[in-house]
Amino acid sequence: MYTIEMAYARMRELQDQANRSRDHRIAAAAPARRTKRHTKKR
């Protein structure tokens, strides 16, 4: 039997996986963009 708790657990797993994937892509794709953003208005 597939319960609503199981569905929520799976949804959280997928969201965590998507967040890790997005964070990794951003960190890998634009390390220079991150430093520019922090040093822009000092």
CSV table of C-alpha atoms in Angstrom, one decimal:
chain,number,residue,atom,x,y,z
A,1,MET,CA,0.0,0.0,0.0
A,2,TYR,CA,1.3,3.4,-1.0
A,3,THR,CA,0.5,6.0,1.8
A,4,ILE,CA,0.6,9.8,1.7
A,5,GLU,CA,3.6,9.6,4.1
A,6,MET,CA,5.5,7.6,1.5
A,7,ALA,CA,4.6,10.1,-1.1
A,8,TYR,CA,5.8,13.0,1.0
A,9,ALA,CA,9.0,11.2,1.8
A,10,ARG,CA,9.7,10.6,-1.9
A,11,MET,CA,8.9,14.2,-2.7
A,12,ARG,CA,11.4,15.4,-0.1
A,13,GLU,CA,14.0,13.1,-1.5
A,14,LEU,CA,13.5,14.4,-5.0
A,15,GLN,CA,13.6,18.0,-3.8
A,16,ASP,CA,16.8,17.4,-1.9
A,17,GLN,CA,18.4,15.8,-4.9
A,18,ALA,CA,17.3,18.7,-7.1
A,19,ASN,CA,18.7,21.2,-4.7
A,20,ARG,CA,22.0,19.4,-4.5
A,21,SER,CA,22.2,19.2,-8.3
A,22,ARG,CA,21.4,22.9,-8.7
A,23,ASP,CA,23.9,24.0,-6.1
A,24,HIS,CA,26.6,21.8,-7.7
A,25,ARG,CA,25.9,23.3,-11.1
A,26,ILE,CA,26.0,26.9,-9.9
A,27,ALA,CA,29.2,26.3,-8.0
A,28,ALA,CA,30.9,24.5,-10.9
A,29,ALA,CA,29.7,26.8,-13.6
A,30,ALA,CA,30.3,30.3,-12.2
A,31,PRO,CA,33.0,30.6,-9.4
A,32,ALA,CA,34.1,33.9,-10.9
A,33,ARG,CA,30.6,35.3,-10.9
A,34,ARG,CA,30.3,34.6,-7.2
A,35,THR,CA,33.4,36.6,-6.3
A,36,LYS,CA,32.4,39.5,-8.5
A,37,ARG,CA,29.0,39.7,-6.7
A,38,HIS,CA,30.7,39.9,-3.3
A,39,THR,CA,33.3,42.5,-4.2
A,40,LYS,CA,31.1,44.8,-6.2
A,41,LYS,CA,30.0,47.4,-3.7
A,42,ARG,CA,32.6,47.4,-1.0
